[in-house]
XYZ file of C-alpha atoms in Angstrom:
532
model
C 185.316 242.712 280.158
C 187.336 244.897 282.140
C 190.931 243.849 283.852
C 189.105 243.912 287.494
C 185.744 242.145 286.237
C 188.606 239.466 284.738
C 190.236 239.297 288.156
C 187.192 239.111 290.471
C 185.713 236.177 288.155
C 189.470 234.470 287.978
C 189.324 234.872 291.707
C 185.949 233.406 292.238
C 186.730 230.582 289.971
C 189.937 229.865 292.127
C 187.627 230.039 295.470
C 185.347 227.654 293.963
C 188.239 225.085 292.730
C 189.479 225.402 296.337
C 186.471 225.148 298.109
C 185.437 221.450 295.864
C 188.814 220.196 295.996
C 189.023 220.077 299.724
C 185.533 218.494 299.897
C 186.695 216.456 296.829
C 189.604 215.175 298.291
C 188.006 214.801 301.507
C 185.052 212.355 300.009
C 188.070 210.267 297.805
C 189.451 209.701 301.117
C 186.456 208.970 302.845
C 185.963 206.300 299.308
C 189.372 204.319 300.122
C 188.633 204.102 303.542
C 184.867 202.555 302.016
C 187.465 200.343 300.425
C 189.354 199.185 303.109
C 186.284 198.424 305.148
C 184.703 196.623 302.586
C 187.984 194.441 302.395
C 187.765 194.208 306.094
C 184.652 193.005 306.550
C 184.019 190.845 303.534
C 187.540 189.605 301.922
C 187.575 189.212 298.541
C 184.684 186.469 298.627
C 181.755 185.708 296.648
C 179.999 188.037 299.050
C 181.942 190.665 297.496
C 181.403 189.912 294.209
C 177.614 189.820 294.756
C 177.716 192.857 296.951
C 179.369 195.081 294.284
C 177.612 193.497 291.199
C 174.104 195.055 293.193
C 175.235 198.329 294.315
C 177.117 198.943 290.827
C 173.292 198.917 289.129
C 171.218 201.747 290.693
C 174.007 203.917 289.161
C 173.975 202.712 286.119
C 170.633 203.020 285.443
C 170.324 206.355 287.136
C 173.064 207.449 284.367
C 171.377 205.322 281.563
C 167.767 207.036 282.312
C 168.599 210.331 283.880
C 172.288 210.925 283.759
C 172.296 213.060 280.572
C 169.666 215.522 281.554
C 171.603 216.408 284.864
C 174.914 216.059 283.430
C 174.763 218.147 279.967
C 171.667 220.103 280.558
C 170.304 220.699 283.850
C 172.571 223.556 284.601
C 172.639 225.404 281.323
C 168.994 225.287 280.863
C 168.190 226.415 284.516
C 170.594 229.671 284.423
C 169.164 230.205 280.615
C 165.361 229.881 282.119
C 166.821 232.252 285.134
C 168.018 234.801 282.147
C 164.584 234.874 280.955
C 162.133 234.711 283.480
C 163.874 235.405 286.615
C 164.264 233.111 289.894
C 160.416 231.923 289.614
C 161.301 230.720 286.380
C 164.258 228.873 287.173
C 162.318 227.066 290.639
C 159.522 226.006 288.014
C 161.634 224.145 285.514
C 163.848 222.884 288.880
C 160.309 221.520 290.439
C 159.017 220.077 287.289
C 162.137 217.786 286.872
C 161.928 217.311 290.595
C 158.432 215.742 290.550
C 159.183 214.326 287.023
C 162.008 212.107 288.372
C 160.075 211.323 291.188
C 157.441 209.951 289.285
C 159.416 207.977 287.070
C 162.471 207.054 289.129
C 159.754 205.840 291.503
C 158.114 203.732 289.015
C 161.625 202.530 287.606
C 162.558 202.119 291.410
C 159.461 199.087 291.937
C 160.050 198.018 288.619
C 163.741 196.957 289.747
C 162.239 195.567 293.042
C 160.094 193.103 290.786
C 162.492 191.654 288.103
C 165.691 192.261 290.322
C 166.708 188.587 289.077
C 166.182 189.663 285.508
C 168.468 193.319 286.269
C 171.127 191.097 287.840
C 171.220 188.586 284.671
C 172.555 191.494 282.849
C 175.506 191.651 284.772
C 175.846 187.472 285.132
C 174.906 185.939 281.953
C 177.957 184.621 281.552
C 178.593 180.882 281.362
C 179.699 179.309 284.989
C 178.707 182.741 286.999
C 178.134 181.091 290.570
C 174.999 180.738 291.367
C 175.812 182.153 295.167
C 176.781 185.367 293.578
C 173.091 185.372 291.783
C 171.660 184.738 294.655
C 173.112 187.486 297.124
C 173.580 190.181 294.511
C 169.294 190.007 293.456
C 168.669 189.639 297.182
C 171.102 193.044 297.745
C 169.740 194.799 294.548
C 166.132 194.206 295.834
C 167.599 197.203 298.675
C 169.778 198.996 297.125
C 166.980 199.958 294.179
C 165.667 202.533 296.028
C 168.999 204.230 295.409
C 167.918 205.096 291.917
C 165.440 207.357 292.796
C 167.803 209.116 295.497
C 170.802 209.275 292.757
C 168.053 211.135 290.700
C 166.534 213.670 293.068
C 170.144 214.003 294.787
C 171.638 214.919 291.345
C 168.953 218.086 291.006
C 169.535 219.296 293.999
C 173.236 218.821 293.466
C 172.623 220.857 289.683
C 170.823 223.638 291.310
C 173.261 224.030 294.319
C 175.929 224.288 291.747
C 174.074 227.149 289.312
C 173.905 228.915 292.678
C 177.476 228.710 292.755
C 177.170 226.873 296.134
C 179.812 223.915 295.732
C 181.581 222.826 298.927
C 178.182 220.921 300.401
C 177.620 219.054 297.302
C 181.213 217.896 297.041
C 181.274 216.774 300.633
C 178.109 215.282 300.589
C 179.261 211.992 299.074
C 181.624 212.030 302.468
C 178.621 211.733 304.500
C 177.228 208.454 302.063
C 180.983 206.735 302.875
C 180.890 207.454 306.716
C 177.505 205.260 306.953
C 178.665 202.596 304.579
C 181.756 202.447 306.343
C 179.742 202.204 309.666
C 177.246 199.574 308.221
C 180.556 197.208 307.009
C 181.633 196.974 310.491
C 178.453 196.653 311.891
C 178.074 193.764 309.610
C 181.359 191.963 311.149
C 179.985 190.988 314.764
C 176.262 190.500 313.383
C 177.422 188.092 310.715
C 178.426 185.658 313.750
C 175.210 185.534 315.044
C 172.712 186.237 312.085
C 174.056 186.518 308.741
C 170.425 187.345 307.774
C 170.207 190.491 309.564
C 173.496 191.326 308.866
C 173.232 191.081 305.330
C 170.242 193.294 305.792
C 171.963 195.801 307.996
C 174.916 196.049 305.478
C 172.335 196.273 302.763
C 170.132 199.152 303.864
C 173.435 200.845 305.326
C 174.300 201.423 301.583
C 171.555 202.537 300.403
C 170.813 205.144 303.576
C 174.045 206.474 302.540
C 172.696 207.296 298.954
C 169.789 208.755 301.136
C 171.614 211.347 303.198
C 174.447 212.499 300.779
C 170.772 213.815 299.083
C 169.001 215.004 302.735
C 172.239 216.863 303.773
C 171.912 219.541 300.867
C 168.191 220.246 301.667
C 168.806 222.699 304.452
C 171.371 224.713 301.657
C 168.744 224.775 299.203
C 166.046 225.969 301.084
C 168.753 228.821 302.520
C 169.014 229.542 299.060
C 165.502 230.685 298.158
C 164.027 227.555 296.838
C 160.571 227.033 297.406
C 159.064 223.690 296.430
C 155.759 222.998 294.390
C 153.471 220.596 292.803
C 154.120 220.911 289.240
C 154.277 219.027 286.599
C 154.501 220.450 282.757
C 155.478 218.050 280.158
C 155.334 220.583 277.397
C 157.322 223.205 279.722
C 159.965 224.126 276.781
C 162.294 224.087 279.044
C 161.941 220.627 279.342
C 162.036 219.966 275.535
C 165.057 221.967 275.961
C 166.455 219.828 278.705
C 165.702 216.278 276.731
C 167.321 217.735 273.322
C 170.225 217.760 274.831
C 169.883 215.300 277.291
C 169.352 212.336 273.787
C 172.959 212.886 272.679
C 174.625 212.864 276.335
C 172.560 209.309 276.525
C 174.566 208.644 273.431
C 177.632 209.411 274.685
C 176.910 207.108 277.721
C 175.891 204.493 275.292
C 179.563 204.854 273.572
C 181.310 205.076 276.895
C 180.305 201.747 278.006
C 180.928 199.878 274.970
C 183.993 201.783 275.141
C 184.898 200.124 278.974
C 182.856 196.873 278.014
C 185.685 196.243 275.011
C 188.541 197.568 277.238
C 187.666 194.791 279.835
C 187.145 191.928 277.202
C 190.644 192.636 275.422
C 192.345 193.609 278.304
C 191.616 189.796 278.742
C 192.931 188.832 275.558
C 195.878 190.727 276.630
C 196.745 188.862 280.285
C 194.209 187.041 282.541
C 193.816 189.584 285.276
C 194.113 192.514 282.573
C 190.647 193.493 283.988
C 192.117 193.794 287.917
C 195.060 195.004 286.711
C 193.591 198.293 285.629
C 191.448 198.595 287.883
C 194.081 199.369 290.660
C 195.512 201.693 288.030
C 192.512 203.620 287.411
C 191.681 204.189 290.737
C 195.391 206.112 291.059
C 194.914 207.545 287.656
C 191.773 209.385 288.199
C 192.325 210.880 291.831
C 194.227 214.291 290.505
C 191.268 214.615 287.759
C 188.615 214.317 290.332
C 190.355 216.228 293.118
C 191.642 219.289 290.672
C 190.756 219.262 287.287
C 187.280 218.551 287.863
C 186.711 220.928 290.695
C 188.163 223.945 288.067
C 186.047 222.360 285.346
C 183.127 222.486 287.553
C 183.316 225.866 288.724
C 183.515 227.038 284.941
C 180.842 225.536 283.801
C 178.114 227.486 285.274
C 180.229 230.755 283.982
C 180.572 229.338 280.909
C 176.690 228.314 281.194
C 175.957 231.793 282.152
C 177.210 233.322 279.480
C 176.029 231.531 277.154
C 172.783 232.054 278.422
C 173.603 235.842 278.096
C 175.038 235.590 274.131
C 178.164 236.919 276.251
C 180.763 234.816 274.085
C 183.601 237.100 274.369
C 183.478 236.160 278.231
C 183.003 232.577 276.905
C 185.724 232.236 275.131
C 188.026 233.610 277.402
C 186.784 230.908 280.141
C 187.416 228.202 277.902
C 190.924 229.075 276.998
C 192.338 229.813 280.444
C 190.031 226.209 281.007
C 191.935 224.575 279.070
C 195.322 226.482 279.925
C 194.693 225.959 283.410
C 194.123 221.957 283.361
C 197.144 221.635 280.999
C 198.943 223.292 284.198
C 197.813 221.609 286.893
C 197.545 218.174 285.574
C 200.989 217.863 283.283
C 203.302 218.204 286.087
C 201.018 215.598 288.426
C 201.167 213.564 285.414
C 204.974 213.328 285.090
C 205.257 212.806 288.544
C 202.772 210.155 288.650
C 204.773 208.450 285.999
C 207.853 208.645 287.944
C 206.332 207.458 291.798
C 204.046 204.712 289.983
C 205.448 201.997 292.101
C 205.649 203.860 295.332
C 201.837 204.494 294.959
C 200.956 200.689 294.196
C 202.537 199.734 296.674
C 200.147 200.800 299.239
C 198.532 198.336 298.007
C 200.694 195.629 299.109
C 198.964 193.262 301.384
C 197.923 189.944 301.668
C 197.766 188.540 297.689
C 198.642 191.617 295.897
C 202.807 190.588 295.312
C 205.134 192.353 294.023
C 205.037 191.202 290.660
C 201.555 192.880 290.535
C 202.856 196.141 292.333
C 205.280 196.033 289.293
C 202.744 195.122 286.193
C 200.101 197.988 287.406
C 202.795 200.238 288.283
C 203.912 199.995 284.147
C 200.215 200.363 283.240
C 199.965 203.466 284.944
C 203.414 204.949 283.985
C 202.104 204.652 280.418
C 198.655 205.652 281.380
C 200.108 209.082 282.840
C 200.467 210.130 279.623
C 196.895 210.085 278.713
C 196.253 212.382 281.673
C 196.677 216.292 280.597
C 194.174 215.370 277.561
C 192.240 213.060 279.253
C 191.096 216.145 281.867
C 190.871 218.921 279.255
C 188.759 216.556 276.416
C 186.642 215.755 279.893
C 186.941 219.773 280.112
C 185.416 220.115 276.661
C 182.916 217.811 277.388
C 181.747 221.116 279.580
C 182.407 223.438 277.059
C 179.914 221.837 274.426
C 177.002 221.343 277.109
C 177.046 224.989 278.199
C 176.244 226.351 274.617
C 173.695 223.285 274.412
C 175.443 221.697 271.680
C 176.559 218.517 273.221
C 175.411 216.416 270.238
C 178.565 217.442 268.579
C 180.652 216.619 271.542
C 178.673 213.079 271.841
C 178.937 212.432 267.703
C 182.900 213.302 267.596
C 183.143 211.075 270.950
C 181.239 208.018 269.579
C 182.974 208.262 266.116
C 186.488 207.950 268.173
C 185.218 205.112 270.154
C 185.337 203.177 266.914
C 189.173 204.046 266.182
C 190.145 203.118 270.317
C 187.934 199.852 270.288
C 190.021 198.597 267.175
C 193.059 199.999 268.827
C 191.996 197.862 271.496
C 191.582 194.436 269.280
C 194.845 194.850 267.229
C 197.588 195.821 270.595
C 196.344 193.787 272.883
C 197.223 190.687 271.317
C 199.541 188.773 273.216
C 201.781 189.020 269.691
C 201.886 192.525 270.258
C 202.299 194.995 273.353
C 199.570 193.009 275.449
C 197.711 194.585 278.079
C 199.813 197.640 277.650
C 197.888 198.584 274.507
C 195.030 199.536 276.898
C 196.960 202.969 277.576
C 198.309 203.272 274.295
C 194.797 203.175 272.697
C 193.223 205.606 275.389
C 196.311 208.104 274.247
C 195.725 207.615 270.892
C 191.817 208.819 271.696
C 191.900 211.371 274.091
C 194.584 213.171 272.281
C 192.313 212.938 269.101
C 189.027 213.937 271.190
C 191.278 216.800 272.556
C 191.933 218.470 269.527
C 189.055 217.859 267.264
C 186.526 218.947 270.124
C 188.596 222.204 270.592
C 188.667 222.786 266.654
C 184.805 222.394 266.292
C 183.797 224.040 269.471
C 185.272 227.510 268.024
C 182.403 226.936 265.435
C 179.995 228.342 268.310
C 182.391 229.861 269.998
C 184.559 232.028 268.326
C 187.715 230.717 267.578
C 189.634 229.530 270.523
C 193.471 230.467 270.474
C 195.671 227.521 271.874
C 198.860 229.252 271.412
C 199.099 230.185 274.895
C 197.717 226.844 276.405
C 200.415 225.313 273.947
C 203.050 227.249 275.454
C 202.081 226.549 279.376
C 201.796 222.699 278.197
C 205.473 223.201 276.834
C 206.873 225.140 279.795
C 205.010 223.066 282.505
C 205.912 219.749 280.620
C 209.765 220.955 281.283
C 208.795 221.395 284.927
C 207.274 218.575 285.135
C 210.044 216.088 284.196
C 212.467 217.847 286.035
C 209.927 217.624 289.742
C 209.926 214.072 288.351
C 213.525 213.505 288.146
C 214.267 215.189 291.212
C 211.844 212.700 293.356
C 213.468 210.302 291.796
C 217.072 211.546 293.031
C 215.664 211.455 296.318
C 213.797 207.606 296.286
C 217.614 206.772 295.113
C 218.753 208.402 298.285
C 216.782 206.926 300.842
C 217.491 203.958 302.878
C 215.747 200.459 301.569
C 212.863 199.885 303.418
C 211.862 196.803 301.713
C 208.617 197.265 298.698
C 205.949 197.198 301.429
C 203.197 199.847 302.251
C 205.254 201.562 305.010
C 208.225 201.922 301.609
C 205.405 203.115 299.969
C 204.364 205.874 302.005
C 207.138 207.081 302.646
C 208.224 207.273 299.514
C 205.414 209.343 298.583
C 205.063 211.346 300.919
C 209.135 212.218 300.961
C 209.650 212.555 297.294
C 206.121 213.554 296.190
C 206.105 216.516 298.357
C 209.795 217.230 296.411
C 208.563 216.536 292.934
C 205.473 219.326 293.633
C 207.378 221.964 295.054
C 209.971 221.144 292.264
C 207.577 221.000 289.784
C 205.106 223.795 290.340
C 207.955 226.228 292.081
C 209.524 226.082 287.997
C 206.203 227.173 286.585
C 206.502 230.315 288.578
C 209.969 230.630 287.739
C 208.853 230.214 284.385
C 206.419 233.254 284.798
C 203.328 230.940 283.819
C 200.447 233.047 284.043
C 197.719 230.449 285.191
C 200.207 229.984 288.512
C 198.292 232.779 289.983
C 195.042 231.066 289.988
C 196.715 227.778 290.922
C 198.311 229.727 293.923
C 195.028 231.689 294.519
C 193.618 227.727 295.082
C 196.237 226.789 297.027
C 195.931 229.317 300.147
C 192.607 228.289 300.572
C 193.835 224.938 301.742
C 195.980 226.823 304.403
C 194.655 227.924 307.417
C 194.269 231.526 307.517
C 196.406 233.786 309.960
């Protein structure tokens, strides 16, 4: 590949990143406003309890039945049936998944309708579970089902939007979904005075009609596109063997990811009685830089990473994957360090009614050690990419589950009260991303090529250096500003005075220290800034 087919990619990449960052970030905020409403409206009641218990189901099952094949394969196997048979290829294997899911998302959708109660006991089975919270949540899930189907055909759309390299409506679609559930929480608030039946209902089919349009507002892009829709439906279409084959491991991996979260949440237990809560409020902090940046960049390279694969192009491949995994080394190690550094600052904008200080203090030390994890959390999550676009994801998805054995007894043995306690949550998730990290890159050179990490180990080295010192510099500057108590308003300010000092700190040293990868991270940057 030449130097200016390298630099018109690199730049379409970084267009890409931008573009799905600021419709990334734009839908996270849109999802803590959700929050807030939700508070608003509801409290932390059995109401809530029931209402979250329902709408957490249609997306689990969606992932359970249909996740893998959208996740892992949809995209690779789409370009690779557009290599081969051209843009009438790639519509026919698009429709017959279309109609597929609709057939048996629909069927799974009635099915949910009728043993809702039995669904729901999956989620309550647990002695002393209130039977109020039974009630509501079967009588909400009975709604929300419908969602399944939606989550399905929404994530095709979604898949072939993306192959297209169209990425900004997708992204902001799930904006449009938080607008109308925000609208339907606070049209709940005056109905619930005078009918708490229709305002249940109101709230209820507000949810789901947000599922609804964050799938009917990418129609109208599609069909600009070129896509034409049809009646068919091919079981023995080999590109939908090809599809399922790799769609069984990714259900794997799924499998091995929940037992993974179902054992966090039971030890975190063992480890302090609102260990469950308590991370919680640190994952939600913990994940915003992956899904805003790390997963926009991983995004956009998977369908050139697909696409080459689909072309036998690995030299092209390989070179994606290494500045992949160079560039999420550099944009998430100095976030991480500062992360570590404002921890308390960003919990407490959470500090309101019963969340005290003592609790701004405990999840702020969870996600101080949690930081850590983050560099190789993103890039093993970027790897995860790699090994779906050459179809090989059963590797990824064997290597995964394997390691979920080694953090689950992680889990048992430091979260003993006799030992570090809830803190060996983070510890254990270290201890497995960094090993998922570096086996997955090891093993992916088998189809690959081999993958040279001596220049994503030197960025990592050079942007960890940056990174502490951003950190230590915003905290110079928390130590020099007045006390304003450890409130929200502290909180903010403190964020949004020394985090804007620990970036420019931080990523103004990786130019100084001539990192390559700055260009595309500055190349993503001025698209945020209004043009001249």
């Amino acid at each position: 590949m030449s130097q200016e087919e390298n630099n018109n990619r690199n730049n379409s990449v970084a267009r890409s990143t931008a573009l799905m960052s600021i419709a990334t970030l734009g839908s996270r905020a849109t999802g803590l406003i959700r929050t807030w409403a939700m508070a608003f409206a509801l409290g932390n009641s059995f109401l809530t309890s029931a209402y979250q218990v329902a709408n957490n189901m249609p997306n689990t099952i969606y992932e359970l039945v249909v996740g893998g094949i959208l996740g892992a394969a949809f995209i690779p196997v789409y370009l690779l049936a557009k290599e081969r048979h051209g843009d009438n290829g790639a519509n026919d294997f698009a429709c017959n998944l279309l109609n597929l899911f609709l057939l048996v998302l629909g069927v799974l959708t009635l099915a949910a309708v009728v043993f809702a109660p039995q669904v729901i006991w999956t989620q309550t089975f647990a002695e002393g579970s209130s039977q109020e919270v039974i009630d509501h949540a079967v009588r909400f899930f009975r709604i929300f089902a419908i969602q399944i189907m939606f989550y399905g055909l929404g994530g095709v759309v979604t898949g072939m939007l993306n192959a297209n390299r169209v990425y900004f409506l997708p992204s902001l679609a799930p904006a449009l979904n938080n607008v109308l559930v925000i609208a339907a929480f606070f049209a709940y608030i005056p109905l619930s005075h005078t009918n708490l039946d229709l305002a249940l209902d109101v709230l209820a089919w507000g949810t789901s009609l947000g599922v609804v349009a964050q799938f009917a507002i990418q129609i109208p892009a599609l069909l600009k596109g070129g896509f034409r829709y049809r009646w068919v439906l091919n079981l023995k279409d080999p590109a939908l063997r090809e599809a399922v084959k790799i769609a069984i491991p990714t259900f794997i991996y799924i499998v091995g990811m929940m037992v993974s979260f179902s054992c966090r949440n039971a030890f975190s237990l063992q480890g302090a009685d609102n260990g469950p809560s308590t991370l919680i409020y640190a994952w939600t902090w913990f994940q915003l830089p992956h899904g805003v940046l790390a997963v926009s960049l991983s995004r956009a390279l998977f369908t050139e990473m697909s696409d080459d694969a689909a072309k036998n192009n690995f030299e092209s491949l390989r070179s994606h994957v290494e500045s992949g995994i160079s560039g999420t080394m550099l944009l998430m190690i100095p976030l991480a360090c500062l992360m570590g550094a404002l921890s308390e600052p960003l919990m407490q904008l959470f500090r309101a009614g019963a969340f005290s200080a003592d609790d701004v203090r405990t999840v702020a030390q969870v996600l101080t050690l949690w930081a850590f994890c983050l560099p190789m959390y993103s890039t093993s999550m970027f790897m995860y990419n790699v090994f779906a676009s050459v179809r090989k994801f059963h590797v990824f998805a064997i290597i995964s589950c394997a390691l979920v054995v080694v953090q689950v007894a992680f889990y048992a043995v430091l979260c003993n009260p006799e030992v570090v306690g809830l803190y060996g949550v983070p510890i254990a998730d270290f201890v497995y991303y960094v090993a998922l990290c570096i086996i997955s890159i090891i093993v992916a050179s088998k189809y690959t090529g081999r993958i040279k990490v001596g220049h994503a180990v030197s960025i990592s080295l050079r942007a960890l250096i940056a990174g502490l010192l951003g950190a230590v510099a915003a905290l110079m500057v928390m130590n020099l500003l007045p006390d304003l108590g450890n409130g929200m308003v502290a909180g903010l300010v403190q964020l949004c005075v020394c985090g804007v000092v620990g970036l420019i700190v931080g990523f103004g040293l990786c130019i100084v220290f001539r990192i390559p990868e700055m260009n595309m991270v500055t190349r993503i940057i001025k698209r945020f800034l209004p043009k001249k």
